[in-house]
Coordinates of C-alpha atoms and ligand atoms in Angstrom, one line a residue:
M11 CA -79.7 -37.9 -65.5
C12 CA -79.9 -34.5 -64.5
G13 CA -78.4 -35.2 -60.8
I14 CA -80.3 -32.7 -57.7
V15 CA -78.7 -32.6 -54.1
G16 CA -80.8 -30.9 -50.8
Y17 CA -79.8 -29.7 -47.6
V18 CA -81.1 -28.9 -44.4
G19 CA -78.8 -28.1 -41.2
G20 CA -77.4 -25.5 -39.2
A21 CA -74.8 -24.6 -41.8
E22 CA -74.2 -22.2 -44.9
C23 CA -76.5 -24.4 -47.0
V24 CA -75.0 -22.8 -50.6
P25 CA -71.2 -23.8 -50.9
I26 CA -72.9 -27.4 -49.3
L27 CA -75.5 -27.8 -52.6
I28 CA -72.5 -26.5 -55.3
D29 CA -70.3 -29.4 -54.6
G30 CA -72.5 -32.1 -53.9
L31 CA -73.7 -31.1 -58.0
K32 CA -70.1 -30.5 -58.9
R33 CA -69.9 -34.5 -57.7
L34 CA -73.0 -35.0 -60.2
E35 CA -71.9 -33.1 -62.8
Y36 CA -71.5 -35.5 -64.9
R37 CA -75.5 -36.2 -64.4
G38 CA -76.3 -33.5 -67.4
Y39 CA -74.2 -30.7 -67.5
D40 CA -76.6 -28.2 -69.5
S41 CA -77.9 -25.8 -66.5
A42 CA -78.2 -25.6 -62.9
G43 CA -79.9 -23.7 -60.3
L44 CA -80.2 -23.3 -56.8
A45 CA -83.5 -22.7 -54.1
I46 CA -82.1 -20.7 -50.4
H47 CA -84.9 -20.8 -48.1
D48 CA -83.8 -18.0 -45.8
G49 CA -85.9 -18.6 -43.6
Q50 CA -88.7 -15.7 -45.0
K51 CA -89.0 -16.7 -48.3
I52 CA -87.8 -18.6 -51.2
D53 CA -84.4 -17.4 -53.3
V54 CA -83.4 -18.9 -56.6
V55 CA -80.8 -18.3 -59.5
R56 CA -80.7 -20.7 -62.0
A57 CA -77.6 -21.0 -65.2
V58 CA -77.5 -22.0 -68.9
G59 CA -74.7 -23.9 -69.6
K60 CA -72.2 -25.6 -66.9
L61 CA -72.0 -25.4 -63.1
R62 CA -69.5 -22.8 -63.4
E63 CA -72.0 -20.6 -64.7
L64 CA -73.8 -20.8 -62.0
E65 CA -70.9 -20.2 -59.9
R66 CA -71.0 -16.8 -61.6
A67 CA -74.0 -15.8 -61.3
L68 CA -73.9 -16.8 -57.9
E69 CA -71.1 -13.7 -57.7
Q70 CA -73.4 -11.3 -58.7
R71 CA -76.7 -12.7 -56.9
P72 CA -75.9 -14.2 -54.1
L73 CA -78.4 -16.5 -51.5
S74 CA -77.7 -17.3 -47.6
G75 CA -79.7 -20.0 -46.3
Q76 CA -80.0 -23.0 -43.5
T77 CA -82.3 -25.5 -46.1
G78 CA -82.1 -25.8 -49.8
I79 CA -82.3 -27.8 -52.6
G80 CA -79.9 -27.7 -56.0
H81 CA -80.2 -29.2 -59.6
T82 CA -78.0 -30.4 -62.4
R83 CA -79.9 -30.8 -66.0
W84 CA -80.4 -32.4 -68.8
A85 CA -82.5 -31.3 -71.3
T86 CA -85.4 -33.8 -71.7
H87 CA -88.8 -31.6 -72.4
G88 CA -88.0 -28.2 -73.3
S89 CA -84.5 -26.7 -74.2
P90 CA -81.7 -26.0 -72.1
T91 CA -82.5 -22.6 -71.4
E92 CA -83.1 -20.5 -68.5
V93 CA -86.1 -20.6 -67.6
N94 CA -85.8 -24.4 -67.9
A95 CA -84.0 -25.1 -65.8
H96 CA -84.8 -26.0 -62.8
P97 CA -85.8 -25.6 -59.5
H98 CA -88.6 -24.5 -60.9
V99 CA -91.0 -22.4 -58.8
A100 CA -95.6 -22.3 -58.7
G101 CA -96.5 -19.9 -56.0
D102 CA -95.2 -20.8 -52.7
V103 CA -92.9 -24.2 -54.1
A104 CA -90.2 -24.8 -55.4
V105 CA -89.1 -27.9 -56.8
I106 CA -86.1 -30.3 -58.7
H107 CA -86.7 -33.5 -60.6
N108 CA -84.9 -35.9 -61.8
G109 CA -87.0 -38.1 -64.9
I110 CA -90.3 -38.0 -66.9
I111 CA -93.5 -37.4 -66.2
E112 CA -95.4 -38.8 -68.7
N113 CA -99.4 -37.3 -67.8
H114 CA -97.4 -33.9 -67.6
L115 CA -99.7 -32.9 -71.3
A116 CA -102.7 -33.6 -70.0
L117 CA -102.0 -31.9 -67.0
R118 CA -100.6 -28.7 -67.8
A119 CA -104.3 -28.7 -69.4
E120 CA -105.4 -29.0 -66.8
L121 CA -104.0 -27.0 -64.9
E122 CA -103.9 -24.2 -67.5
A123 CA -107.7 -24.5 -67.6
G124 CA -107.9 -23.5 -63.8
G125 CA -105.7 -20.6 -64.4
R126 CA -102.3 -21.3 -63.9
S127 CA -99.7 -20.4 -66.3
F128 CA -96.6 -21.7 -66.5
A129 CA -93.1 -19.7 -67.0
S130 CA -91.3 -23.0 -68.6
D131 CA -91.2 -25.8 -71.3
T132 CA -90.5 -28.4 -69.1
D133 CA -92.4 -31.4 -67.5
T134 CA -90.9 -30.7 -64.0
E135 CA -93.6 -27.3 -63.7
I136 CA -96.3 -29.4 -63.9
I137 CA -95.3 -31.3 -60.6
A138 CA -94.6 -27.1 -58.3
H139 CA -98.1 -26.6 -59.5
L140 CA -99.7 -29.7 -57.9
V141 CA -98.0 -29.6 -54.8
D142 CA -98.6 -25.6 -54.6
E143 CA -102.6 -26.7 -55.6
E144 CA -102.8 -28.8 -52.2
L145 CA -100.9 -26.6 -50.2
R146 CA -103.6 -23.6 -51.3
R147 CA -106.3 -26.4 -49.7
D148 CA -105.0 -26.6 -46.2
A149 CA -102.1 -29.9 -46.9
D150 CA -99.1 -29.1 -45.3
L151 CA -96.1 -30.3 -47.5
E152 CA -95.5 -33.3 -47.0
Q153 CA -99.3 -34.1 -47.7
A154 CA -99.3 -31.7 -50.5
V155 CA -96.7 -33.3 -52.4
R156 CA -98.4 -36.9 -51.8
G157 CA -101.6 -35.3 -53.3
A158 CA -99.4 -34.2 -55.9
L159 CA -97.6 -37.7 -56.9
R160 CA -101.0 -39.3 -56.5
R161 CA -102.1 -37.2 -60.1
V162 CA -98.6 -38.1 -61.5
Q163 CA -97.1 -40.9 -63.8
G164 CA -94.1 -41.7 -64.6
A165 CA -90.5 -41.8 -63.0
Y166 CA -89.6 -38.4 -60.8
A167 CA -86.9 -38.7 -57.9
I168 CA -87.6 -35.4 -56.3
A169 CA -87.0 -32.5 -53.6
V170 CA -89.3 -30.3 -52.9
T171 CA -89.5 -27.2 -49.9
S172 CA -92.0 -25.2 -49.2
V173 CA -92.0 -21.4 -47.6
R174 CA -94.3 -22.4 -45.3
E175 CA -92.0 -24.5 -43.9
P176 CA -88.9 -23.5 -43.6
A177 CA -86.8 -26.3 -42.2
R178 CA -87.8 -29.0 -44.3
L179 CA -87.0 -30.8 -47.3
V180 CA -89.7 -33.2 -49.0
V181 CA -88.4 -36.1 -51.5
A182 CA -90.2 -38.5 -53.0
K183 CA -88.9 -41.1 -55.7
S184 CA -89.9 -43.9 -58.2
A185 CA -87.8 -45.3 -61.2
S186 CA -85.3 -42.5 -60.1
P187 CA -82.4 -42.7 -58.1
L188 CA -81.8 -41.0 -54.8
V189 CA -80.3 -41.2 -51.6
I190 CA -81.1 -39.4 -48.0
G191 CA -77.3 -38.9 -46.0
L192 CA -78.1 -39.0 -42.2
G193 CA -75.8 -36.0 -40.4
E194 CA -76.0 -35.2 -37.1
G195 CA -78.6 -32.1 -36.5
E196 CA -78.4 -31.5 -40.5
N197 CA -79.8 -34.2 -43.2
F198 CA -79.3 -34.3 -47.1
C199 CA -80.4 -35.8 -50.1
G200 CA -78.9 -36.6 -53.7
S201 CA -79.1 -38.6 -56.4
D202 CA -76.1 -40.6 -55.7
I203 CA -74.5 -41.4 -52.5
P204 CA -70.5 -39.9 -53.9
A205 CA -72.0 -36.4 -53.5
L206 CA -72.9 -36.7 -50.8
L207 CA -69.6 -38.7 -49.2
P208 CA -67.5 -35.8 -47.6
Y209 CA -70.3 -34.7 -45.4
T210 CA -71.4 -38.7 -44.1
R211 CA -71.6 -41.6 -44.9
R212 CA -74.6 -42.9 -43.2
M213 CA -77.4 -43.6 -46.0
I214 CA -80.9 -44.8 -46.6
V215 CA -81.5 -46.0 -50.5
L216 CA -84.9 -44.8 -51.1
E217 CA -87.5 -47.3 -52.7
D218 CA -90.3 -46.7 -55.7
G219 CA -93.3 -45.3 -53.9
Q220 CA -92.0 -43.9 -50.2
M221 CA -91.0 -40.3 -49.5
A222 CA -89.3 -38.8 -47.2
V223 CA -89.8 -35.3 -44.8
L224 CA -86.1 -34.5 -43.9
E225 CA -84.9 -32.0 -40.6
R226 CA -82.3 -30.3 -39.3
D227 CA -82.9 -32.8 -36.2
G228 CA -84.8 -36.7 -38.3
V229 CA -85.7 -38.4 -41.4
R230 CA -89.4 -39.9 -41.6
L231 CA -89.9 -42.4 -44.2
S232 CA -93.3 -43.1 -45.4
T233 CA -95.3 -45.6 -48.7
L234 CA -96.8 -42.1 -50.9
D235 CA -100.0 -43.9 -49.3
G236 CA -99.1 -42.9 -45.7
A237 CA -97.7 -45.6 -44.2
S238 CA -94.6 -44.7 -42.1
V239 CA -91.5 -47.2 -43.2
E240 CA -88.4 -48.2 -41.0
P241 CA -85.5 -47.1 -42.9
Q242 CA -82.4 -49.5 -42.9
V243 CA -79.9 -47.5 -43.0
R244 CA -76.5 -48.6 -44.7
S245 CA -73.5 -47.7 -44.0
I246 CA -71.1 -46.8 -47.1
D247 CA -67.3 -48.1 -47.3
W248 CA -65.8 -45.2 -50.0
S249 CA -63.9 -42.7 -49.3
P250 CA -64.7 -39.1 -50.3
V251 CA -61.1 -38.5 -51.7
M252 CA -61.9 -41.7 -54.8
A253 CA -64.8 -39.5 -56.1
E254 CA -62.0 -36.6 -56.0
K255 CA -58.6 -35.9 -59.3
E256 CA -56.2 -36.9 -57.0
G257 CA -53.5 -34.6 -59.1
Y258 CA -55.1 -36.8 -62.4
K259 CA -55.7 -34.4 -65.4
H260 CA -59.3 -35.3 -65.6
F261 CA -61.1 -38.2 -63.5
M262 CA -60.6 -40.2 -67.1
L263 CA -57.3 -40.3 -66.5
K264 CA -57.1 -41.6 -63.5
E265 CA -59.8 -44.0 -63.5
I266 CA -58.1 -44.8 -66.1
F267 CA -54.8 -45.5 -64.0
E268 CA -57.0 -47.2 -61.1
Q269 CA -57.5 -49.9 -63.0
P270 CA -55.3 -52.9 -61.5
R271 CA -56.5 -51.8 -58.1
A272 CA -60.4 -51.3 -58.8
I273 CA -59.8 -55.0 -60.4
E274 CA -57.9 -55.9 -57.2
D275 CA -60.8 -54.7 -55.2
T276 CA -63.3 -56.8 -57.0
L277 CA -61.6 -60.1 -57.1
R278 CA -60.0 -59.8 -53.2
G279 CA -62.3 -62.5 -51.1
R280 CA -63.6 -64.0 -54.2
L281 CA -60.7 -66.1 -55.3
D282 CA -60.0 -68.7 -53.1
R283 CA -56.6 -69.4 -54.8
E284 CA -55.6 -72.1 -52.0
H285 CA -58.0 -74.4 -53.9
G286 CA -58.4 -72.8 -57.0
D287 CA -61.5 -71.7 -56.8
I288 CA -63.9 -68.5 -57.2
A289 CA -65.3 -68.9 -52.9
G290 CA -66.9 -65.8 -50.4
V291 CA -69.3 -64.6 -53.6
E292 CA -72.3 -67.2 -54.8
F293 CA -74.0 -64.4 -57.0
G294 CA -77.2 -65.9 -55.1
L295 CA -76.9 -70.0 -57.1
T296 CA -76.8 -72.5 -54.6
Q297 CA -75.2 -75.4 -56.9
A298 CA -78.4 -76.5 -57.8
D299 CA -79.2 -73.7 -59.2
A300 CA -76.0 -73.5 -61.3
A301 CA -76.5 -77.2 -62.4
A302 CA -80.8 -76.4 -63.3
I303 CA -80.0 -73.1 -65.7
E304 CA -80.1 -73.9 -69.1
R305 CA -79.6 -70.8 -70.5
V306 CA -78.4 -67.0 -70.2
V307 CA -79.1 -63.6 -71.2
L308 CA -76.6 -61.1 -70.7
L309 CA -79.4 -57.8 -70.9
A310 CA -77.0 -53.8 -70.8
C311 CA -76.7 -51.3 -72.8
G312 CA -73.4 -49.3 -73.4
T313 CA -69.6 -50.3 -72.4
S314 CA -71.4 -52.7 -70.7
H315 CA -73.5 -54.5 -73.1
H316 CA -69.9 -54.5 -75.0
A317 CA -68.7 -56.2 -71.3
A318 CA -71.4 -58.5 -71.9
M319 CA -71.0 -58.7 -75.1
I320 CA -67.3 -60.8 -73.5
G321 CA -69.1 -62.3 -70.7
R322 CA -71.1 -63.9 -73.3
Y323 CA -67.5 -66.3 -74.8
Y324 CA -66.7 -66.8 -70.8
I325 CA -69.9 -67.8 -70.2
E326 CA -70.0 -70.3 -73.3
E327 CA -66.7 -71.8 -72.4
L328 CA -66.7 -71.9 -69.8
A329 CA -69.8 -73.0 -68.6
G330 CA -70.5 -74.7 -71.6
L331 CA -73.8 -72.9 -71.8
G332 CA -75.9 -71.2 -74.8
A333 CA -75.5 -67.2 -73.9
S334 CA -77.2 -64.6 -75.7
V335 CA -76.1 -60.6 -75.1
E336 CA -78.9 -57.9 -75.6
L337 CA -79.3 -54.8 -75.8
A338 CA -82.2 -54.0 -73.2
S339 CA -83.4 -51.2 -75.4
E340 CA -84.1 -54.2 -78.2
F341 CA -85.1 -56.6 -75.7
R342 CA -87.9 -54.7 -74.6
G343 CA -88.9 -53.9 -78.2
R344 CA -89.6 -57.1 -78.4
D345 CA -91.8 -60.5 -77.0
P346 CA -88.4 -62.0 -76.2
V347 CA -88.7 -65.3 -75.6
V348 CA -87.0 -65.6 -71.5
G349 CA -88.4 -67.6 -68.7
S350 CA -87.7 -70.1 -66.3
G351 CA -84.3 -72.3 -67.0
D352 CA -82.5 -68.3 -67.9
L353 CA -80.1 -67.0 -66.4
V354 CA -80.6 -63.1 -67.4
V355 CA -77.2 -61.1 -66.4
A356 CA -78.5 -58.3 -65.8
I357 CA -75.1 -55.5 -66.3
S358 CA -75.0 -51.8 -65.7
Q359 CA -71.9 -49.4 -63.5
S360 CA -74.8 -47.2 -61.9
G361 CA -77.4 -50.1 -61.4
E362 CA -80.4 -47.4 -62.3
T363 CA -80.1 -47.8 -66.3
L364 CA -83.4 -47.6 -67.5
D365 CA -83.3 -49.7 -70.4
T366 CA -81.8 -52.0 -68.2
L367 CA -83.7 -51.7 -65.3
M368 CA -87.0 -52.7 -67.4
A369 CA -85.4 -55.6 -69.5
A370 CA -84.8 -57.4 -66.4
R371 CA -87.9 -56.6 -64.8
L372 CA -89.7 -57.9 -67.8
A373 CA -87.2 -60.8 -68.2
K374 CA -87.9 -61.6 -64.5
G375 CA -92.1 -61.1 -64.8
K376 CA -91.2 -64.1 -67.3
G377 CA -90.1 -66.4 -65.0
A378 CA -85.8 -65.7 -65.2
R379 CA -83.7 -65.0 -62.9
V380 CA -81.6 -62.6 -62.3
L381 CA -78.9 -62.2 -61.7
A382 CA -77.2 -57.9 -61.2
I383 CA -73.2 -56.8 -61.9
A384 CA -73.6 -52.8 -60.8
N385 CA -71.2 -51.3 -59.6
V386 CA -73.2 -48.7 -57.3
M387 CA -74.6 -50.3 -53.8
G388 CA -78.2 -50.2 -53.4
S389 CA -78.9 -49.0 -56.9
A390 CA -82.1 -50.2 -58.2
I391 CA -80.8 -52.9 -60.9
P392 CA -79.7 -54.9 -57.7
R393 CA -82.1 -54.4 -55.6
M394 CA -85.4 -55.7 -57.7
A395 CA -82.8 -58.9 -58.8
D396 CA -82.6 -62.1 -57.4
G397 CA -78.6 -62.4 -56.7
E398 CA -75.5 -58.9 -57.1
L399 CA -72.5 -59.1 -57.3
Y400 CA -71.3 -55.8 -57.3
T401 CA -68.0 -54.1 -58.6
R402 CA -65.8 -52.4 -56.0
A403 CA -64.1 -49.5 -58.7
G404 CA -65.1 -47.1 -57.3
P405 CA -66.9 -44.2 -57.9
E406 CA -67.0 -44.0 -61.2
I407 CA -67.0 -40.0 -62.1
G408 CA -66.0 -39.2 -66.1
V409 CA -68.7 -39.7 -68.2
A410 CA -66.7 -42.7 -70.0
S411 CA -66.8 -45.6 -68.8
T412 CA -62.7 -46.6 -68.1
K413 CA -62.7 -48.5 -64.7
C414 CA -66.2 -50.0 -64.3
F415 CA -65.7 -51.7 -67.7
T416 CA -62.5 -53.7 -67.0
T417 CA -64.1 -54.3 -63.7
Q418 CA -67.3 -55.6 -65.3
V419 CA -65.5 -57.9 -67.1
A420 CA -63.2 -59.7 -64.0
A421 CA -66.8 -60.0 -62.4
L422 CA -68.2 -61.8 -65.4
L423 CA -65.2 -63.5 -65.4
M424 CA -65.9 -65.0 -62.1
L425 CA -69.7 -65.5 -62.8
A426 CA -68.5 -68.6 -66.3
A427 CA -65.7 -69.4 -63.9
Y428 CA -68.5 -70.5 -60.7
I429 CA -70.8 -72.0 -62.7
G430 CA -68.6 -73.7 -65.1
R431 CA -67.2 -75.3 -62.0
R432 CA -70.4 -76.0 -60.4
R433 CA -72.0 -77.1 -63.9
Q434 CA -69.1 -79.7 -63.8
V435 CA -67.6 -78.5 -66.8
L436 CA -65.0 -76.7 -65.7
S437 CA -62.1 -79.3 -64.8
P438 CA -60.4 -78.2 -61.2
E439 CA -57.5 -78.0 -63.1
R440 CA -58.7 -75.7 -65.6
L441 CA -59.5 -72.9 -62.9
G442 CA -56.9 -72.8 -61.5
A443 CA -54.8 -72.1 -63.5
L444 CA -57.0 -69.4 -64.3
V445 CA -57.6 -68.1 -60.4
E446 CA -53.5 -67.9 -60.8
E447 CA -54.0 -65.9 -64.3
M448 CA -56.4 -63.7 -62.6
A449 CA -54.1 -62.9 -59.7
R450 CA -51.8 -61.8 -62.0
L451 CA -54.3 -59.1 -63.4
P452 CA -53.9 -56.3 -61.6
H453 CA -49.4 -56.8 -61.5
L454 CA -49.9 -56.7 -65.4
M455 CA -52.8 -54.3 -65.2
R456 CA -50.1 -51.8 -64.4
D457 CA -47.7 -53.1 -66.4
V458 CA -49.9 -52.8 -69.6
L459 CA -50.4 -48.7 -68.5
Q460 CA -47.1 -48.0 -67.1
G461 CA -45.0 -49.2 -70.1
T462 CA -48.1 -48.1 -73.2
R463 CA -49.1 -44.5 -71.8
Q464 CA -46.2 -43.0 -73.8
L465 CA -45.7 -44.6 -76.4
V466 CA -49.7 -44.2 -76.8
A467 CA -49.5 -40.5 -76.0
N468 CA -47.3 -39.8 -79.1
L469 CA -49.8 -42.0 -81.4
A470 CA -52.3 -39.9 -79.9
R471 CA -50.3 -36.5 -81.2
R472 CA -49.3 -38.7 -84.6
Y473 CA -52.8 -39.0 -86.0
L474 CA -55.0 -36.4 -84.5
T475 CA -56.1 -34.9 -87.5
A476 CA -57.5 -38.3 -88.4
R477 CA -61.1 -38.2 -89.5
D478 CA -62.1 -41.9 -89.3
V479 CA -60.8 -43.8 -87.6
L480 CA -60.8 -47.8 -87.3
F481 CA -61.6 -50.7 -84.9
L482 CA -60.3 -53.5 -85.3
G483 CA -60.4 -57.5 -83.7
R484 CA -62.1 -61.1 -83.7
G485 CA -63.1 -63.5 -80.6
L486 CA -62.7 -61.1 -77.4
S487 CA -61.1 -58.7 -78.9
F488 CA -64.6 -57.7 -81.2
P489 CA -66.3 -56.1 -78.6
I490 CA -61.8 -54.4 -77.4
A491 CA -62.4 -52.9 -80.8
L492 CA -66.1 -52.0 -79.7
E493 CA -65.1 -50.1 -76.8
G494 CA -62.1 -48.9 -78.6
A495 CA -64.5 -46.9 -80.9
L496 CA -67.5 -46.0 -79.2
K497 CA -64.5 -44.2 -76.3
L498 CA -63.1 -42.4 -79.2
K499 CA -66.7 -41.0 -80.5
E500 CA -67.7 -40.2 -76.8
I501 CA -64.7 -38.0 -75.6
S502 CA -63.5 -36.9 -79.0
Y503 CA -65.6 -36.8 -81.5
V504 CA -63.8 -38.8 -83.9
H505 CA -65.5 -40.6 -85.8
A506 CA -64.3 -44.5 -85.3
E507 CA -66.3 -47.5 -86.2
G508 CA -65.3 -50.2 -84.5
Y509 CA -65.5 -54.2 -86.4
A510 CA -65.6 -57.9 -86.5
A511 CA -62.2 -58.1 -88.2
G512 CA -64.0 -61.2 -90.0
E513 CA -66.4 -58.8 -91.4
M514 CA -64.2 -56.1 -92.3
K515 CA -64.2 -57.1 -96.3
H516 CA -67.8 -57.1 -96.7
G517 CA -68.1 -53.2 -95.9
P518 CA -65.7 -51.1 -93.9
I519 CA -62.5 -52.0 -96.2
A520 CA -64.1 -49.7 -98.2
L521 CA -63.2 -46.6 -94.9
I522 CA -59.7 -48.2 -95.7
D523 CA -56.9 -45.3 -97.1
S524 CA -53.7 -43.7 -96.1
E525 CA -55.0 -41.1 -94.3
V526 CA -57.5 -43.8 -91.7
P527 CA -55.6 -46.0 -88.3
V528 CA -56.7 -48.9 -89.1
L529 CA -56.1 -50.4 -85.1
V530 CA -56.3 -53.8 -85.1
V531 CA -56.3 -55.7 -81.9
V532 CA -54.3 -58.9 -82.0
P533 CA -53.2 -60.9 -78.5
D534 CA -51.6 -64.7 -79.1
D535 CA -55.6 -66.5 -79.3
S536 CA -57.3 -69.0 -81.4
C537 CA -57.9 -66.5 -83.7
R538 CA -54.9 -64.3 -84.0
E539 CA -54.5 -66.6 -87.9
R540 CA -57.3 -65.4 -89.1
S541 CA -57.7 -62.0 -88.0
M542 CA -53.5 -61.7 -88.9
S543 CA -54.9 -62.0 -92.7
N544 CA -57.4 -58.6 -92.1
L545 CA -54.2 -56.8 -90.9
Q546 CA -52.4 -57.7 -94.3
E547 CA -55.7 -57.3 -95.9
A548 CA -56.3 -53.6 -94.0
K549 CA -52.3 -52.9 -94.8
A550 CA -52.8 -53.7 -98.4
R551 CA -55.2 -50.8 -98.7
G552 CA -52.7 -48.5 -97.5
G553 CA -54.3 -48.5 -93.8
R554 CA -52.0 -47.0 -91.1
I555 CA -51.8 -49.6 -89.2
I556 CA -51.1 -49.6 -85.3
A557 CA -51.5 -53.0 -83.6
V558 CA -52.4 -54.1 -79.9
S559 CA -50.2 -57.4 -79.5
T560 CA -48.9 -59.6 -77.8
E561 CA -44.9 -59.3 -76.0
G562 CA -42.8 -60.3 -78.8
D563 CA -45.1 -61.2 -81.5
D564 CA -42.7 -59.9 -84.5
E565 CA -44.6 -61.4 -87.4
V566 CA -47.0 -58.7 -86.6
G567 CA -44.1 -56.3 -85.6
R568 CA -43.5 -56.7 -89.1
L569 CA -46.4 -55.9 -90.8
A570 CA -47.9 -53.7 -87.8
D571 CA -46.5 -49.6 -88.7
D572 CA -46.5 -49.5 -85.3
R573 CA -47.3 -51.9 -82.2
I574 CA -48.7 -51.7 -78.7
E575 CA -47.8 -54.3 -76.9
V576 CA -49.0 -56.2 -74.1
P577 CA -48.0 -58.9 -71.6
A578 CA -48.6 -62.2 -72.2
A579 CA -51.6 -64.4 -70.6
D580 CA -53.8 -66.4 -70.4
P581 CA -56.2 -65.6 -73.9
L582 CA -59.2 -65.6 -71.8
L583 CA -56.9 -62.2 -69.3
S584 CA -56.7 -60.5 -73.1
P585 CA -60.0 -57.9 -73.1
L586 CA -58.7 -56.7 -70.0
L587 CA -55.4 -56.1 -71.2
T588 CA -55.2 -54.9 -74.7
I589 CA -57.9 -52.5 -73.2
L590 CA -56.3 -49.9 -71.5
P591 CA -54.2 -49.0 -74.3
L592 CA -57.4 -48.3 -76.5
Q593 CA -58.9 -46.1 -73.4
L594 CA -56.0 -44.5 -72.9
Y595 CA -55.8 -43.8 -77.0
A596 CA -59.1 -41.9 -76.8
Y597 CA -57.9 -39.7 -74.0
Y598 CA -55.1 -38.1 -75.4
V599 CA -56.3 -37.8 -78.6
A600 CA -59.1 -36.0 -76.6
D601 CA -57.1 -34.2 -74.0
L602 CA -54.8 -33.1 -77.5
K603 CA -58.6 -31.5 -79.6
G604 CA -59.0 -29.6 -75.8
T605 CA -62.6 -31.8 -75.7
D606 CA -64.3 -31.3 -72.4
V607 CA -63.4 -35.0 -71.3
D608 CA -64.9 -35.8 -68.3
Q609 CA -68.2 -34.5 -69.8
P610 CA -68.4 -35.0 -72.7
R611 CA -71.6 -32.8 -75.2
N612 CA -74.4 -34.4 -74.9
L613 CA -73.9 -37.5 -72.8
A614 CA -74.8 -37.9 -69.2
K615 CA -73.3 -41.3 -67.6
T616 CA -77.0 -42.5 -65.5
V617 CA -79.3 -42.3 -68.2
T618 CA -82.7 -43.1 -67.1
V619 CA -84.8 -41.7 -70.1
E620 CA -85.5 -44.8 -72.3
Ligands
G6P705 C1 -74.4 -43.9 -70.2 C2 -72.5 -43.9 -70.2 C3 -71.9 -45.2 -70.5 C4 -72.2 -46.1 -70.2 C5 -74.1 -46.2 -70.3 C6 -74.7 -47.3 -69.8 O1 -74.3 -43.8 -71.9 O2 -72.4 -42.7 -71.1 O3 -70.5 -45.1 -70.4 O4 -71.9 -47.9 -70.4 O5 -75.0 -45.0 -70.1 O6 -74.7 -47.4 -68.2 P1 -74.5 -48.5 -67.2 O7 -74.8 -47.6 -65.4 O8 -75.8 -49.1 -67.3 O9 -73.6 -49.2 -67.0

């Protein structure tokens, strides 16, 4: 949470920093600020609210310079006010920070006792004071940051500038993400890759415990202890256009419609249609490794957790292995029984979610093999894992995840099929047929999106005033019901419950009356008959039934008030089709209500706090 960006070079840096912050705004949008070195002094402008407020403030107080740092905040310590907005300044130093300094209270007391006074309630201001103290002992900025960080415990990605060193930034990281972009006569830093994409594709992903000095003509990496580090420069193949809206009203809508392409890219080179197998991707697992797996544990948060729930069905059905799904935050709250013999699959769009990262580390520490499924290349979770599989969704900007969810599900399907085949649980014939079905997915998804868009928009309008919405599903459709409800809650602020259809009679049935739309996900699979009974139960209580079902299912058509159809396909693929109208439903409700679809209140896309 929080986005940071920095620039040092020969250009006017304010527009570059603002542009970078726009791309990072999904990480937090409570307040924003810039600190710009004009060669003589550092000027700071900050504003409460979204970036446009900062832009307005800059119209009143323009800044100019060729070295600068910028920040967009998701408040943790201290309410979202201007004094708590970053950058924080102490003496000659300005700092931006993403993360949490755990020992800030003790450090603050100590610094105050030494005569320092604080302007904000933040943990970050501590860092500015500590660096300034070191500078006053005649350290240069690099030494000063190193000295300050020795005293600090917690998670941080920071960028620091000093009045004394006009053309230099010092950055450092522990737990929170930080990327360095390499330009010609200019260098950049940012919280993630898309922030820097318009300027360079050559990036260094900083590791925990590393820091770097950025100057116009070079970047020097070292550990916090001062040992120099040889940088590993990556060439990023995402294009800057992928982080633009391309004519769509919102990123979320664009990302919903990008899903056929995202799935195509995620499957590309990984489906061997000639031999009917999963190929070109090993997941860090040899045949012997696959055979030795005794159990699979899937770890994730939020939407990725719903993908993990679908993954469990796939692993059980295709790989014949026991599988459990864990909310990463809860897994960490126990002393979980996990160890060698377990394959732990950590699923995370950002690859940075702190709970997922820590849970995966816990499992690894207990001897489990960790496989990461992530979207952001070089992010923390794949870096710590024994094997990784990248979804190739491209940058996801909308805070509510859509294309990353479906690509995660596709990745899990490939993983389960891969393991199943190597354990000889899954027959070559079944796998061959599945591979053919998967190859059809982009085409089927396009059909669903085009075919249901208008109908779903109409339904959203019709049920716009509903205060509660119920989503029901069984089997593979249960996580889809949860995800449909989460999408609606996240972006439209309508109360929604996702429930296992069979559990409805144990509680949520009490919510149903003629005012409550009930979205029943009932594709043609082995759960259909039982879901139909639940649909009837909801209807008998006066619920307005919107069914998401397989094309030509006339029985559903007769019972439901409204029907959204998806094409017939292998039942294992159904979640990838039925989720699409539910994403659209949430989108249209939110858009009609006029909420901030891409940046819903209180949320942030990458959650690096516990
Ligand atoms: C946040 C986002 C969700 C996301 C979750 C997990 O809450 O708003 O969209 O599903 O984090 O994120 P991850 O990056 O680990 O998938």
